[in-house]
Amino acid sequence: MTYQQHHNGKAIDWSRMQFETRAIHDGQEPDEATGAVIVPIYQTSTYAQEGINQNKGYDYARTDNPTRSALQSAIASLEGGQWGLAYSSGMAAMQNVMYLLQPGNHILLSDDCYGGTYRLVSKVLARYGIEYSLADLSDLDAVRANLRDDTRMVWAETPTNPYLKIVDIAGIAEIIRASGNTETLFIVDNTFASPYLQTPLALGADLVVHSATKYLGGHSDVVSGLVVGNDPEIRATLKFHQNAAGAVPGPFDCWLVLRGLKTLGVRMREHSANAQRIAEWLQSDPAVETVYYPGLPSHPNHAVAARQMRGFSGMVSFTVHGGFESARRIVAATKVFTLAESLGGVESLIEHPGEMTHASVAGSQAEVAPNLVRLSVGIEHVDDLLADLEQALEVATPAGIGSR
Ligand SMILES: *Cc1c(COP(=O)(O)O)cnc(C)c1O
């Protein structure tokens, strides 16, 4: 794949340009046939052939579609990879990557990974003889201690969900390299940071996976997944499996993600600034027990975050005094923050991980605290967000705690 493209009749090498410019242009040239500035939605299932097996690069839309190709080029550019692949959901992308494993292989996962990832590994892959274990991957000693000879995949998220721990990507890549096990792939789920804030391939990851449903789409209007990498053989295997199994995205969904990507930089700056203000405010509130946000100097992995990220993203978690009851009342009391699962959209969301996103990990090593609340801080005006949280904490926490 080359980033050398033509723009206004001139050859442009977008790969030399800054993130915000690539997000708008790379892989998204004006349509050659019509001049349409925005990549069209190629709503077609099949393509006319000039002769038997003679085509313009597309034959059947499960295999490929030009809107999907544009999205794949764009995400490859933003993650700094050689290629990208697009899927019908984040989990479809993750399942496709996990299908690189064979029976008897071992996968090492974060102990607070996305609930759906844990469910896929523990309930589905385990049936096919793939072994797994969980460890705190933000602790490099724990990574060393849990790597096995048969470990073929280390699967990290950073920031993690919902505790927003930071995994030292370069540190884990180095541990895997030093282990001498050249077959171990290092996968980073970059959903919570987005490539604007961190590019794992440059830090030594083999593959980056995304739920594009979140920050990349950015408007809570599409479910989509992406994988980016450098190795052409891995791409060929993933592509073969995807085409064989069929978890492909529709052209309209690809178009929505492409539209979202164009504003990723400005959105991530705003999400990060709002979340920083809210995390600092929560820290000083007497109803709050602990705030989890990598942008706080008090965060245990703040130094690693500051080194490998360009900003700290829009996710903030916190525990409250008064246990489950307080947490339940807070998520019911906000008015600007909508009670909903998911994250990464322009609108602010609030949820109770123990009963919602992480209900599937109850009773496991990945179980979360009952008094934990998770925020996806949007890009509304921060004063309105702060006022909303203030009134919710006031009405919802036990009297006597709030000495405000
Ligand atoms: C949402 C999410 C997924 C799953 O993606 P879908 O698009 O919902 O299938 C995987 N990992 C993380 C970190 C997520 O937040």
PDB file of N, CA and C and ligand atoms in Angstrom, residues 88-92 94 114 117 157 161 189 191-192 210-214 223-225 342-343 374, ligand 1:
ATOM      1  N   SER A  88     -17.275  -5.664  10.999  1.00  0.00           N
ATOM      2  CA  SER A  88     -18.634  -5.264  11.346  1.00  0.00           C
ATOM      3  C   SER A  88     -18.776  -4.820  12.806  1.00  0.00           C
ATOM      4  N   SER A  89     -17.783  -5.124  13.654  1.00  0.00           N
ATOM      5  CA  SER A  89     -17.802  -4.652  15.044  1.00  0.00           C
ATOM      6  C   SER A  89     -16.403  -4.807  15.620  1.00  0.00           C
ATOM      7  N   GLY A  90     -16.180  -4.197  16.770  1.00  0.00           N
ATOM      8  CA  GLY A  90     -14.902  -4.396  17.448  1.00  0.00           C
ATOM      9  C   GLY A  90     -14.682  -5.865  17.778  1.00  0.00           C
ATOM     10  N   MET A  91     -15.718  -6.544  18.268  1.00  0.00           N
ATOM     11  CA  MET A  91     -15.555  -7.953  18.636  1.00  0.00           C
ATOM     12  C   MET A  91     -15.259  -8.811  17.413  1.00  0.00           C
ATOM     13  N   ALA A  92     -15.840  -8.471  16.252  1.00  0.00           N
ATOM     14  CA  ALA A  92     -15.529  -9.225  15.027  1.00  0.00           C
ATOM     15  C   ALA A  92     -14.047  -9.073  14.690  1.00  0.00           C
ATOM     16  N   MET A  94     -11.670  -8.465  16.854  1.00  0.00           N
ATOM     17  CA  MET A  94     -10.887  -9.157  17.879  1.00  0.00           C
ATOM     18  C   MET A  94     -10.954 -10.665  17.684  1.00  0.00           C
ATOM     19  N   TYR A 114     -11.706  -5.407  28.646  1.00  0.00           N
ATOM     20  CA  TYR A 114     -13.095  -5.217  28.219  1.00  0.00           C
ATOM     21  C   TYR A 114     -13.883  -6.515  28.457  1.00  0.00           C
ATOM     22  N   THR A 117     -14.283  -8.940  25.579  1.00  0.00           N
ATOM     23  CA  THR A 117     -13.048  -9.644  25.196  1.00  0.00           C
ATOM     24  C   THR A 117     -12.853 -10.841  26.124  1.00  0.00           C
ATOM     25  N   GLU A 157      -4.795  -3.799  26.850  1.00  0.00           N
ATOM     26  CA  GLU A 157      -5.564  -2.575  26.607  1.00  0.00           C
ATOM     27  C   GLU A 157      -4.880  -1.497  27.425  1.00  0.00           C
ATOM     28  N   ASN A 161      -9.934  -0.849  31.127  1.00  0.00           N
ATOM     29  CA  ASN A 161     -11.342  -0.610  31.319  1.00  0.00           C
ATOM     30  C   ASN A 161     -11.849  -1.525  32.434  1.00  0.00           C
ATOM     31  N   ASP A 189      -5.200  -3.299  22.202  1.00  0.00           N
ATOM     32  CA  ASP A 189      -6.532  -2.741  21.957  1.00  0.00           C
ATOM     33  C   ASP A 189      -6.427  -1.240  22.260  1.00  0.00           C
ATOM     34  N   THR A 191      -8.612   1.154  21.704  1.00  0.00           N
ATOM     35  CA  THR A 191      -9.928   1.794  21.698  1.00  0.00           C
ATOM     36  C   THR A 191      -9.999   3.004  22.627  1.00  0.00           C
ATOM     37  N   PHE A 192      -9.437   2.872  23.842  1.00  0.00           N
ATOM     38  CA  PHE A 192      -9.591   3.928  24.840  1.00  0.00           C
ATOM     39  C   PHE A 192      -8.712   5.142  24.581  1.00  0.00           C
ATOM     40  N   HIS A 210      -9.208  -2.170  17.286  1.00  0.00           N
ATOM     41  CA  HIS A 210     -10.081  -1.077  17.713  1.00  0.00           C
ATOM     42  C   HIS A 210     -11.527  -1.491  17.712  1.00  0.00           C
ATOM     43  N   SER A 211     -12.263  -1.033  18.714  1.00  0.00           N
ATOM     44  CA  SER A 211     -13.686  -0.876  18.546  1.00  0.00           C
ATOM     45  C   SER A 211     -13.858   0.537  18.002  1.00  0.00           C
ATOM     46  N   ALA A 212     -14.101   0.663  16.694  1.00  0.00           N
ATOM     47  CA  ALA A 212     -14.285   1.987  16.081  1.00  0.00           C
ATOM     48  C   ALA A 212     -15.633   2.583  16.451  1.00  0.00           C
ATOM     49  N   THR A 213     -16.444   1.769  17.138  1.00  0.00           N
ATOM     50  CA  THR A 213     -17.721   2.206  17.693  1.00  0.00           C
ATOM     51  C   THR A 213     -17.535   3.385  18.651  1.00  0.00           C
ATOM     52  N   LYS A 214     -16.338   3.514  19.220  1.00  0.00           N
ATOM     53  CA  LYS A 214     -16.094   4.449  20.311  1.00  0.00           C
ATOM     54  C   LYS A 214     -15.510   5.755  19.754  1.00  0.00           C
ATOM     55  N   VAL A 223     -21.534   0.806  14.831  1.00  0.00           N
ATOM     56  CA  VAL A 223     -20.758  -0.270  15.456  1.00  0.00           C
ATOM     57  C   VAL A 223     -19.752  -0.737  14.416  1.00  0.00           C
ATOM     58  N   SER A 224     -18.470  -0.725  14.770  1.00  0.00           N
ATOM     59  CA  SER A 224     -17.437  -1.014  13.773  1.00  0.00           C
ATOM     60  C   SER A 224     -16.136  -1.426  14.444  1.00  0.00           C
ATOM     61  N   GLY A 225     -15.317  -2.204  13.746  1.00  0.00           N
ATOM     62  CA  GLY A 225     -14.028  -2.633  14.293  1.00  0.00           C
ATOM     63  C   GLY A 225     -12.921  -2.530  13.261  1.00  0.00           C
ATOM     64  N   SER A 342     -21.193   1.835  26.576  1.00  0.00           N
ATOM     65  CA  SER A 342     -20.388   2.389  25.483  1.00  0.00           C
ATOM     66  C   SER A 342     -19.694   3.678  25.922  1.00  0.00           C
ATOM     67  N   LEU A 343     -18.975   4.299  25.014  1.00  0.00           N
ATOM     68  CA  LEU A 343     -18.100   5.419  25.349  1.00  0.00           C
ATOM     69  C   LEU A 343     -17.602   6.051  24.057  1.00  0.00           C
ATOM     70  N   ARG A 374     -18.302   4.798  36.146  1.00  0.00           N
ATOM     71  CA  ARG A 374     -17.431   5.131  35.016  1.00  0.00           C
ATOM     72  C   ARG A 374     -18.066   6.236  34.175  1.00  0.00           C
TER      73      ARG A 374
HETATM   74  C1  LIG B   1     -16.449  -1.642  22.950  1.00  0.00           C
HETATM   75  C2  LIG B   1     -15.117  -2.298  23.102  1.00  0.00           C
HETATM   76  C3  LIG B   1     -14.826  -3.487  22.433  1.00  0.00           C
HETATM   77  C4  LIG B   1     -15.867  -4.199  21.580  1.00  0.00           C
HETATM   78  O1  LIG B   1     -16.205  -3.494  20.443  1.00  0.00           O
HETATM   79  P1  LIG B   1     -17.670  -3.515  19.740  1.00  0.00           P
HETATM   80  O2  LIG B   1     -17.526  -2.502  18.683  1.00  0.00           O
HETATM   81  O3  LIG B   1     -18.670  -3.202  20.788  1.00  0.00           O
HETATM   82  O4  LIG B   1     -17.857  -4.900  19.211  1.00  0.00           O
HETATM   83  C5  LIG B   1     -13.570  -4.023  22.604  1.00  0.00           C
HETATM   84  N1  LIG B   1     -12.631  -3.426  23.366  1.00  0.00           N
HETATM   85  C6  LIG B   1     -12.868  -2.290  24.028  1.00  0.00           C
HETATM   86  C7  LIG B   1     -11.806  -1.675  24.863  1.00  0.00           C
HETATM   87  C8  LIG B   1     -14.123  -1.695  23.922  1.00  0.00           C
HETATM   88  O5  LIG B   1     -14.369  -0.568  24.602  1.00  0.00           O
END
